[in-house]
CSV table of C-alpha atoms in Angstrom, one decimal:
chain,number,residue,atom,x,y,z
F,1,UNK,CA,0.0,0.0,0.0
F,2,UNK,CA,1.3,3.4,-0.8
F,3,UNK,CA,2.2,5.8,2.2
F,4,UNK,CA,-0.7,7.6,3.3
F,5,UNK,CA,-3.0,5.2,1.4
F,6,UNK,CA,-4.1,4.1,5.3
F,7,UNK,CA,-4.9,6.9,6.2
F,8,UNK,CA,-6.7,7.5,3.1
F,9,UNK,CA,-9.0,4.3,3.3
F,10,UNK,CA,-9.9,5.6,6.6
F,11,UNK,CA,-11.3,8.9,5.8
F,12,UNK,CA,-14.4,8.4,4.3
F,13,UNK,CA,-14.8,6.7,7.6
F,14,UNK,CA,-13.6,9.8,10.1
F,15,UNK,CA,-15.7,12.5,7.5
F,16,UNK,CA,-19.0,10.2,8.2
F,17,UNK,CA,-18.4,10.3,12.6
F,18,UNK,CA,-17.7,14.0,12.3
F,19,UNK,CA,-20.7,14.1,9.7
F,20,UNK,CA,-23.0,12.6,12.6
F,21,UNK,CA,-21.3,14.4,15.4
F,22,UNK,CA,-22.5,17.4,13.5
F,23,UNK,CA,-25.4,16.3,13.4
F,24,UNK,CA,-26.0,15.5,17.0
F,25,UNK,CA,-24.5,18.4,18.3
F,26,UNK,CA,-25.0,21.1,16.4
F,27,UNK,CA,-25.5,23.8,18.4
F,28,UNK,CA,-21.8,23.1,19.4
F,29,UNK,CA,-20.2,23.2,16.4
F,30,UNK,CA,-19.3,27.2,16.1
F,31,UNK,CA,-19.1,27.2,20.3
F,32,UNK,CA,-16.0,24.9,19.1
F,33,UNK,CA,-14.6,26.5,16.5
F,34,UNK,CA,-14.8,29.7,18.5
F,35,UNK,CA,-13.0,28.1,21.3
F,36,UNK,CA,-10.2,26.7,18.9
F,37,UNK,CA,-9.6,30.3,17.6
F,38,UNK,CA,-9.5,31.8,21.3
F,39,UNK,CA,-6.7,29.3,21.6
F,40,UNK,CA,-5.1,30.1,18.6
F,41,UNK,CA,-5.1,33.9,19.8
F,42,UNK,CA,-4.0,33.2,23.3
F,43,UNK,CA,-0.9,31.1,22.5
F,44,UNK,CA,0.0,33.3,19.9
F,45,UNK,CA,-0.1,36.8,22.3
F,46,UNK,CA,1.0,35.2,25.0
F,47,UNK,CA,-2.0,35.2,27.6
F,48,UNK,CA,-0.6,34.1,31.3
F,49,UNK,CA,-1.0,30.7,31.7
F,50,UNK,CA,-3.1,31.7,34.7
F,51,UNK,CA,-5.7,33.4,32.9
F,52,UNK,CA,-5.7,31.2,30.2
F,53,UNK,CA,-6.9,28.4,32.9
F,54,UNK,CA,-9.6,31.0,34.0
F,55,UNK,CA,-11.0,31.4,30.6
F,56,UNK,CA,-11.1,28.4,29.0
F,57,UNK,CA,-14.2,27.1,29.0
F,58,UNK,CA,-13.1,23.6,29.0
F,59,UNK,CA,-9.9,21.5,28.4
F,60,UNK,CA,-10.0,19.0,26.1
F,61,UNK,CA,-13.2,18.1,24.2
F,62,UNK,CA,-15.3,14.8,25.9
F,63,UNK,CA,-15.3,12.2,22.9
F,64,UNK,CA,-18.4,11.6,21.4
F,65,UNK,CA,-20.8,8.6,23.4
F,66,UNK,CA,-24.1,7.8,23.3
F,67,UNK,CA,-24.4,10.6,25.9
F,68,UNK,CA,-26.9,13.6,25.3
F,69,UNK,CA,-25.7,16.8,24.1
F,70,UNK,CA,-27.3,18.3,28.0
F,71,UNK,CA,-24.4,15.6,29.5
F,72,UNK,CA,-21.6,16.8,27.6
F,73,UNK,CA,-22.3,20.1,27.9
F,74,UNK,CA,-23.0,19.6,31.6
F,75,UNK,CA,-19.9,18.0,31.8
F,76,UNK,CA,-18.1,21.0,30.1
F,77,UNK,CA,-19.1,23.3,32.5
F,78,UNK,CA,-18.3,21.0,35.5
F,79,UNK,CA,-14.6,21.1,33.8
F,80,UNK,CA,-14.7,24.5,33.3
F,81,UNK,CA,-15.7,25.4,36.6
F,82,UNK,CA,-12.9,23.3,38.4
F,83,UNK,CA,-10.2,25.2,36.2
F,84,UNK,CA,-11.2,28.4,37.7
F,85,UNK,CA,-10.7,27.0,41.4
F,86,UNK,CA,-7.5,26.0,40.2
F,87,UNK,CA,-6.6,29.0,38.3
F,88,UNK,CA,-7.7,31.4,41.0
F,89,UNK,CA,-4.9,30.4,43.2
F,90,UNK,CA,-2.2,30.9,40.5
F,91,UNK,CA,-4.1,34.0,39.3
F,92,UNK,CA,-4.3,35.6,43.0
F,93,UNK,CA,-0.4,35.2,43.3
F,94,UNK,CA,0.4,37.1,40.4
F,95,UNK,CA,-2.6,39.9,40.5
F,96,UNK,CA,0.2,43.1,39.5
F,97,UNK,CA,0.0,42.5,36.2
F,98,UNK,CA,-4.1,42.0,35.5
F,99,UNK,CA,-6.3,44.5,34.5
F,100,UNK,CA,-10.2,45.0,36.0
F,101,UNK,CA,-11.1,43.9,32.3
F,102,UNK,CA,-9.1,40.4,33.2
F,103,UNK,CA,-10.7,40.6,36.3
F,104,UNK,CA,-14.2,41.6,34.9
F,105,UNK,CA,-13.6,38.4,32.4
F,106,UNK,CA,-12.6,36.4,35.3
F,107,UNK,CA,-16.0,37.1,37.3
F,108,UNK,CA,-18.1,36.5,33.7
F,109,UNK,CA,-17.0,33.0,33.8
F,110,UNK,CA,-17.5,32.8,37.3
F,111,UNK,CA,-20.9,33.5,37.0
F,112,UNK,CA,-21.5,31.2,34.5
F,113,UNK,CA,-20.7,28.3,37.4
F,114,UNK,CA,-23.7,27.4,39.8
F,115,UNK,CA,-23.1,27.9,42.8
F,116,UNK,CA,-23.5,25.3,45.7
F,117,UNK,CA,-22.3,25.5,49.4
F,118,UNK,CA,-19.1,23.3,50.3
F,119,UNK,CA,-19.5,21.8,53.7
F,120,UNK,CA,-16.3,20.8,53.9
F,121,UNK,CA,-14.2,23.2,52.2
F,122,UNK,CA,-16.6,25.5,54.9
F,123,UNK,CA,-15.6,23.0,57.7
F,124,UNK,CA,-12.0,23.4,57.2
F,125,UNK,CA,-11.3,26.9,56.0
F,126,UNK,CA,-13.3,27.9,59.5
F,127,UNK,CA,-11.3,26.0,61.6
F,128,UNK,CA,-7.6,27.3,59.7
F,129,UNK,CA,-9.4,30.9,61.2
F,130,UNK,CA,-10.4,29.6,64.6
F,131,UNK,CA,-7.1,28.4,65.1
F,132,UNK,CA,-5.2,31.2,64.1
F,133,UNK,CA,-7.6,34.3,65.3
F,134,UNK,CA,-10.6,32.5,67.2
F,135,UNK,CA,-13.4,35.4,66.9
F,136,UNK,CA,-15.7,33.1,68.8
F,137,UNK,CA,-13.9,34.5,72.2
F,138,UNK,CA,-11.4,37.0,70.8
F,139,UNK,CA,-13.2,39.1,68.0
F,140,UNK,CA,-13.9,41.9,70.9
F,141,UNK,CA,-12.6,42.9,73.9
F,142,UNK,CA,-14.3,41.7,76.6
F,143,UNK,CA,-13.9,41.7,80.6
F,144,UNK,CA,-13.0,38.0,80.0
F,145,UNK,CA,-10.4,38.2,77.9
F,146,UNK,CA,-9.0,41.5,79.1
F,147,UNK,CA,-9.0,41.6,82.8
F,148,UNK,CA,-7.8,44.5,84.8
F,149,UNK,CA,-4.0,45.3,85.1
F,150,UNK,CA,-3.5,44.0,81.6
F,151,UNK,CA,-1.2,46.3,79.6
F,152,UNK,CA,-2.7,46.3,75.8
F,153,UNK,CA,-0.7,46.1,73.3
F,154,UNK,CA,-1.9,48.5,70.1
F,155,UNK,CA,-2.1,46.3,66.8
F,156,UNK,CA,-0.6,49.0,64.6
F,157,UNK,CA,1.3,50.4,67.0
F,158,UNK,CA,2.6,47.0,68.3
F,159,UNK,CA,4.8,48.2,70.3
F,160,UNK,CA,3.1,51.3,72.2
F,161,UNK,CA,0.7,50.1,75.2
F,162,UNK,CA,-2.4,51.1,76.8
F,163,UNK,CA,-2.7,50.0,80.4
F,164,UNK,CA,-6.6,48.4,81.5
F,165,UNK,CA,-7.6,50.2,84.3
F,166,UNK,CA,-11.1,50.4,86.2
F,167,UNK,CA,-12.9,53.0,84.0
F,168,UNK,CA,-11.7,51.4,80.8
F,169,UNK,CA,-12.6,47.6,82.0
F,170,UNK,CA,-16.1,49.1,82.5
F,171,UNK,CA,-16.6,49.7,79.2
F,172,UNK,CA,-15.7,45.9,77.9
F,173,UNK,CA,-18.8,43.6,78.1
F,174,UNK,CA,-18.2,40.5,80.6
F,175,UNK,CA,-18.3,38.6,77.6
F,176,UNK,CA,-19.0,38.1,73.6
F,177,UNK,CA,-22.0,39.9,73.2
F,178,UNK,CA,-22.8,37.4,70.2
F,179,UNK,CA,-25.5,34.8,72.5
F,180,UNK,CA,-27.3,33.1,69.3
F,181,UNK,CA,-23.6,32.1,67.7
F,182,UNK,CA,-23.7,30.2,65.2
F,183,UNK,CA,-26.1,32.6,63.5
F,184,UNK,CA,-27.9,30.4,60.3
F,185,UNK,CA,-27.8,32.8,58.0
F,186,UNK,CA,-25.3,36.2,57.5
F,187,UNK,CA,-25.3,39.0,55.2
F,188,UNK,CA,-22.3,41.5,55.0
F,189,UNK,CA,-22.9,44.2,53.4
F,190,UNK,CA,-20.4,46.6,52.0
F,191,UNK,CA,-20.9,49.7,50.1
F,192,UNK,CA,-19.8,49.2,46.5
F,193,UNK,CA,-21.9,50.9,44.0
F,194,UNK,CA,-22.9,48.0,42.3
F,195,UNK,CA,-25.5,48.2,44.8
F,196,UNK,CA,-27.5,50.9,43.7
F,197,UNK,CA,-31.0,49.2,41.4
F,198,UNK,CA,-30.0,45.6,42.5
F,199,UNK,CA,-33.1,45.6,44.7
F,200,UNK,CA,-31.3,43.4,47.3
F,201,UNK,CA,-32.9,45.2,50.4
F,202,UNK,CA,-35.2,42.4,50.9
F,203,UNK,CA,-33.1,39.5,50.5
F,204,UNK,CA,-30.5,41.6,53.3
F,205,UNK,CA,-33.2,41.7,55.9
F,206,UNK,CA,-34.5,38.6,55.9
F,207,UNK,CA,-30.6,37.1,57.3
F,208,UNK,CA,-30.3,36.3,60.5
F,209,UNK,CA,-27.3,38.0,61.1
F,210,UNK,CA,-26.8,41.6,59.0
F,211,UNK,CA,-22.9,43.3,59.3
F,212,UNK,CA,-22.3,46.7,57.8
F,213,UNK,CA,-19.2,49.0,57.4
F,214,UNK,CA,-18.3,52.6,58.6
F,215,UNK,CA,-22.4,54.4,59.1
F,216,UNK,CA,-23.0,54.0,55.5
F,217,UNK,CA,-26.9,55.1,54.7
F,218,UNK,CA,-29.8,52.8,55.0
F,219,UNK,CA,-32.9,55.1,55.1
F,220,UNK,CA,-35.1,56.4,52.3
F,221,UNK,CA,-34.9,55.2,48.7
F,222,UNK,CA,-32.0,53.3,49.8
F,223,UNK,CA,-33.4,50.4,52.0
F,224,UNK,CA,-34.9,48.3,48.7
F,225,UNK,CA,-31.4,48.2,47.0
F,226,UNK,CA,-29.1,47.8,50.7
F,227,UNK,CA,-31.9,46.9,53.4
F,228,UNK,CA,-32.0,47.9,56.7
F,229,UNK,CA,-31.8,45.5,59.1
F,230,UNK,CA,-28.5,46.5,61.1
F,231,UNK,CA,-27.0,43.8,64.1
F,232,UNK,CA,-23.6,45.3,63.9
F,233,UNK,CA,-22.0,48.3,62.4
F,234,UNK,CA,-18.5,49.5,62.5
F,235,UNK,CA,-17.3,52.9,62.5
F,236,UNK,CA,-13.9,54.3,61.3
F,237,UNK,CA,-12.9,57.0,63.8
F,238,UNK,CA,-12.0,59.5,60.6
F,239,UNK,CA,-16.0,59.6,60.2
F,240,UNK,CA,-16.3,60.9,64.2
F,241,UNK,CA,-13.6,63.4,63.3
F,242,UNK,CA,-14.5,64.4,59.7
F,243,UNK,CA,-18.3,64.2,59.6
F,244,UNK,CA,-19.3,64.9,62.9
F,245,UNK,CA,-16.5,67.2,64.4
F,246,UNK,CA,-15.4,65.0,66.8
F,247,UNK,CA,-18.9,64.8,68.6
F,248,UNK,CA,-18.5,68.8,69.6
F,249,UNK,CA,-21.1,70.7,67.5
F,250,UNK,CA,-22.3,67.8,66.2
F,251,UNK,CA,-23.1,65.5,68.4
F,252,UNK,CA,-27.3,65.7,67.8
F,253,UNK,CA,-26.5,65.0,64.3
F,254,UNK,CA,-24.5,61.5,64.9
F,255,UNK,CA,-27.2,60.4,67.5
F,256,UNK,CA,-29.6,61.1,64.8
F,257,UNK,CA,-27.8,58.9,62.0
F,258,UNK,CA,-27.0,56.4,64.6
F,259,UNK,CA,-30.6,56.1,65.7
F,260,UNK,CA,-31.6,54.5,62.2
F,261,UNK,CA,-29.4,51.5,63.0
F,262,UNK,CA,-31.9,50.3,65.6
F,263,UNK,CA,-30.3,47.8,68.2
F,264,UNK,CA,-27.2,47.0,66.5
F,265,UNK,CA,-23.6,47.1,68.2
F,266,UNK,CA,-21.2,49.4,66.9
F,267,UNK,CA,-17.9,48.5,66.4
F,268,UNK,CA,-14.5,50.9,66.7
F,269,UNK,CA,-10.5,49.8,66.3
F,270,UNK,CA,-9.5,52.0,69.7
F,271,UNK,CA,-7.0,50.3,69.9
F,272,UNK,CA,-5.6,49.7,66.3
F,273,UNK,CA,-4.0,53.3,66.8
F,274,UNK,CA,-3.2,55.8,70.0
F,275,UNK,CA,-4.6,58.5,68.0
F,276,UNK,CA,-7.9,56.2,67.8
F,277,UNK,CA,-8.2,55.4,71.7
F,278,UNK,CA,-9.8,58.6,72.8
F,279,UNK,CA,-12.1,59.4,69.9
F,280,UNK,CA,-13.4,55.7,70.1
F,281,UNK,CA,-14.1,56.7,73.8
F,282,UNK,CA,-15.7,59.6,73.3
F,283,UNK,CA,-18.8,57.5,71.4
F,284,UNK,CA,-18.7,55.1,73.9
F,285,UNK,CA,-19.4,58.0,76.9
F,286,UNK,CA,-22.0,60.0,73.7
F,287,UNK,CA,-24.0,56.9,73.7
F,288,UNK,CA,-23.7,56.3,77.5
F,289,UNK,CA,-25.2,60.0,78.0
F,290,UNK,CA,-27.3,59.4,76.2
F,291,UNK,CA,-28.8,56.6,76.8
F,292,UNK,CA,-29.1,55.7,73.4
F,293,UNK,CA,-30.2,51.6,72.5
F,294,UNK,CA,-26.7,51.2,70.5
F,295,UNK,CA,-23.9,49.1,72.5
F,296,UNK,CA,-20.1,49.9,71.5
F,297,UNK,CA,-17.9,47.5,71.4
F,298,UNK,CA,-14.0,47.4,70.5
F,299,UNK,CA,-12.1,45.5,68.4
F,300,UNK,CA,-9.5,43.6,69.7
F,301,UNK,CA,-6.3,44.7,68.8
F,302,UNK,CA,-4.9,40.7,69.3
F,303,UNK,CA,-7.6,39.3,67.0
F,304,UNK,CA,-6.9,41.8,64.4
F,305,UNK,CA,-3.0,41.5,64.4
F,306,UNK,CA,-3.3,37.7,64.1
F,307,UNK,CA,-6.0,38.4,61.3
F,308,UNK,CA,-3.7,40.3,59.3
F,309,UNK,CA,-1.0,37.8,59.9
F,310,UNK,CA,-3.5,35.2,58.6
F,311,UNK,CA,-4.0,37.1,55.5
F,312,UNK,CA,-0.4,37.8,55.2
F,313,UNK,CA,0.2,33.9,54.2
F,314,UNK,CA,-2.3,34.0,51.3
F,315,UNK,CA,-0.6,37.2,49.8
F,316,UNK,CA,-2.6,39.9,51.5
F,317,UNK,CA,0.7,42.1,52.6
F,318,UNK,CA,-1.1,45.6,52.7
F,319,UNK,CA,-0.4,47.9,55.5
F,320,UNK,CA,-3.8,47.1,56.8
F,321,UNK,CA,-6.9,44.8,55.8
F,322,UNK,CA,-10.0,46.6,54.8
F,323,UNK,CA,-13.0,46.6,57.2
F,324,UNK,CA,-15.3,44.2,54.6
F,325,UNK,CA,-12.4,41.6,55.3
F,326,UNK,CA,-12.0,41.8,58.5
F,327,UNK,CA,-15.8,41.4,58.7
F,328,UNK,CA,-16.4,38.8,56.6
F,329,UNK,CA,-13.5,36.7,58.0
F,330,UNK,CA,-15.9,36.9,61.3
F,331,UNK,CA,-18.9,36.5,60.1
F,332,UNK,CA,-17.2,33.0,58.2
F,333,UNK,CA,-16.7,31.9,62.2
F,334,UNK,CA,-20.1,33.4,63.8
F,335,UNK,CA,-22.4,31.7,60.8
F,336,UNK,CA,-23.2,28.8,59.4
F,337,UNK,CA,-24.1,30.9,55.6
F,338,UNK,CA,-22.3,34.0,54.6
F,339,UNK,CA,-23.5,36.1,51.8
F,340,UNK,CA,-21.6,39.1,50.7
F,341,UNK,CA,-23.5,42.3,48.9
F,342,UNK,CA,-21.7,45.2,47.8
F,343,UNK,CA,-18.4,43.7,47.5
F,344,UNK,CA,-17.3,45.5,44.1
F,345,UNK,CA,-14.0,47.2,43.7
F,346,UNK,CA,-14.2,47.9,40.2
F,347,UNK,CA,-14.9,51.3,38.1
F,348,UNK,CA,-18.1,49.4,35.7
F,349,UNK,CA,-19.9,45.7,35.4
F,350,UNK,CA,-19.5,43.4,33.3
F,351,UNK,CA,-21.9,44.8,31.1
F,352,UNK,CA,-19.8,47.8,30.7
F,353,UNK,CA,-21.7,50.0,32.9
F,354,UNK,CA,-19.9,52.7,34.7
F,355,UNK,CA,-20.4,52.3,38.9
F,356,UNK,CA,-19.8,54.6,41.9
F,357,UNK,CA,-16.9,53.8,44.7
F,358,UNK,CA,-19.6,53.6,46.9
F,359,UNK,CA,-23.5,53.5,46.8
F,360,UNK,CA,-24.0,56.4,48.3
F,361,UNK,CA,-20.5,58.3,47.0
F,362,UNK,CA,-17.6,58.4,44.6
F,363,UNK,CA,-14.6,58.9,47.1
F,364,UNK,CA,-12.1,56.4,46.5
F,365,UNK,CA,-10.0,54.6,49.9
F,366,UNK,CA,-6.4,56.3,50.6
F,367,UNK,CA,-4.0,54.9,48.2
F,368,UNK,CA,-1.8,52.6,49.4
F,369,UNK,CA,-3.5,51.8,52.4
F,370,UNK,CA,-5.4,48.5,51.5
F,371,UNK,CA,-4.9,45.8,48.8
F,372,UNK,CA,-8.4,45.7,47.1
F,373,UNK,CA,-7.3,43.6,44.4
F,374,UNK,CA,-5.6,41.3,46.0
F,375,UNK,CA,-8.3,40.8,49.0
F,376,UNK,CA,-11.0,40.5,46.0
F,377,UNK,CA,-9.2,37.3,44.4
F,378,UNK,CA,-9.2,35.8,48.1
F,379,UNK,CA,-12.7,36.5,48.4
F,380,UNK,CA,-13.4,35.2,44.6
F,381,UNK,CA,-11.8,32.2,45.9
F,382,UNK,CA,-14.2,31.5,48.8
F,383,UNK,CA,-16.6,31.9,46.3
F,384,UNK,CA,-15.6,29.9,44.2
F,385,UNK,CA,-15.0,26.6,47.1
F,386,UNK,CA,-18.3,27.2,48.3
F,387,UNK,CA,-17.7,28.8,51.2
F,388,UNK,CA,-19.3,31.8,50.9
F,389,UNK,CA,-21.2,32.9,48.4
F,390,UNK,CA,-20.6,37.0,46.2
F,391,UNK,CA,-23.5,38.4,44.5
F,392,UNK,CA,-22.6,39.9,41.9
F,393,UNK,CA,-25.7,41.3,40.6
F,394,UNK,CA,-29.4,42.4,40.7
F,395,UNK,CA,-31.3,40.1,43.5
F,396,UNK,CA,-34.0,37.9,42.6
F,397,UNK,CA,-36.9,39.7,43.7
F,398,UNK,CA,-40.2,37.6,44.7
């Protein structure tokens, strides 16, 4: 037989399967071809071998059975949706060189996964945090963990103290305020624009458990995109000094904005700084005055060092976490479901659509400071294992 002339016998052969594979898939054919030319491309600009894991919707091709097309597709996406777990990791390490478009890609074909909890994934990323940071007993200061005579050491400031006397002790509850731990269901809401017309207010007040950051807004037109169901609220003491001149002239104003939180704890790093010790205070003694229905508590500066330190190990090496982690690495050890809103650190959607800093604002965060990015691949990568779950856009509304 002449060379080839194998391979030529055979064709008729291979032309008539890929005739009938044609046939019963065809719907899949162009998805196919565009996915070969997407490969093409990407090899021949160089995509980082990260990314390319992230978007390709499948490795290789399932050979045709007397499966359905619904299986193999099925089985596409289950593929598909593995490589981003795996290529989040790489991705997260090397986040410098991505741009939000990579990242907007990124959370495209993220959202084309479903999304189911993990209980073990759950099981064992919340016991890597109880073991390093416990929030369970250490989250705030209490009497029990911070008894009188204890000289505090600042988490910032690590190596300034602040000695625990009497009329500081007094205002540490005995113990963590938190009595109906573990809370079934969580929402933490931040304030990324992406909020604004998602209608989510509902769906936020019907958790068990609802955290918010730094006094953002939650009356008026507001409450059907952000809710406003409030069990604890922190507050940065910049807002004390900037917005309401350090409770001096406007003291009625802040007891009036706080008032629309309800019952819910507030929550202030006094002793992340010196220079936040005395403001934080100072709300403590407002509220005390008072008598307003709000509870302060403080942060513990232990818990947050050993936070950070946590953090550190996955890449996270800003000079301080922002408040939505911080949060929702508590919420992740107070609650058996934790759902983040308003977790967006990006200028548009993925529809293109220009979005605000924040709902209620455009001020970007001090530059520098925090590590959005990076913190937002960590968090893509809970979400992604099922251990918490992002929403990313409008909520279902019934």
């Amino acid at each position: 037989m002449r060379p080839g002339g194998a391979l030529l016998a055979l064709l008729p052969s291979l032309l008539l399967l890929l005739l009938l594979r044609l046939l019963w898939c065809p719907a899949d054919a162009p998805a196919r071809a565009r996915i070969a030319v997407e490969e093409r491309r990407e090899a021949t600009h160089g995509t980082p071998a990260a990314l390319r894991t992230l978007r390709s919707p499948a490795t290789a091709a399932p050979r045709a059975t007397n499966s359905t097309c619904l299986n193999e597709k099925s089985l596409q996406l289950t593929e598909k949706c593995k490589n981003l777990q795996y290529g989040l990791e790489s991705f997260s390490n090397k986040t410098k060189g991505y741009s939000e478009n990579d990242y907007l890609q990124i959370i495209t074909d993220i959202q084309s996964c479903p999304w189911k909890p993990q209980a073990e994934e759950y099981a064992n990323f919340r016991a890597k945090l109880a073991s390093c940071c416990d929030a369970v007993q250490n989250f705030v200061v209490s009497q029990n963990n911070t008894p009188v005579g204890t000289n505090m050491s600042y988490e910032v400031e690590s190596k300034k103290e602040i000695p625990i006397k009497e009329n500081i002790f007094h205002m540490f509850p005995v113990s963590q305020p938190f009595v109906d731990y573990p809370y079934n269901q969580c929402a933490v809401v931040g304030n990324g624009g992406i909020l604004n017309k998602s209608l989510c207010g509902a769906e936020i007040d019907k958790s068990d458990f609802v955290f918010r950051c730094n006094l953002p807004p939650i009356t008026g037109d507001v409450s059907k995109d952000v809710g406003s169901k409030t069990n604890l609220v922190t507050i940065n003491p910049s807002i004390i000094t900037l917005k309401y001149g350090n409770l001096k002239e406007k003291k009625a104003l802040f007891l009036e904005d706080i008032a629309t939180y309800g019952d819910a704890f507030l929550l202030l790093p006094a002793f992340s700084f010196r220079a936040n010790t005395g403001t934080s205070f100072k709300v403590y003694h407002t509220l005390e005055e008072s008598k307003a229905r709000q509870k302060v508590l403080f942060f513990h500066p232990k818990y947050l060092k050993h936070l950070a330190l946590f953090w550190r190990t996955k890449g996270v090496t800003a000079y301080r976490l922002s408040t939505g982690l911080m949060i929702t690495s508590v919420a992740v050890e107070l609650c058996e479901n934790v759902k983040l809103y308003g977790f967006w650190p990006f200028s548009k959607t993925v529809e293109d659509t220009p979005v605000s800093h924040h709902y209620y604002d455009n001020m970007p965060p001090k530059r520098g400071f925090h590590q959005m990015p990076k913190e937002y691949s960590q968090i893509l990568q809970l979400h992604v294992k099922g251990i918490l779950k992002l929403q990313f856009s409008k909520c279902e509304v019934a």
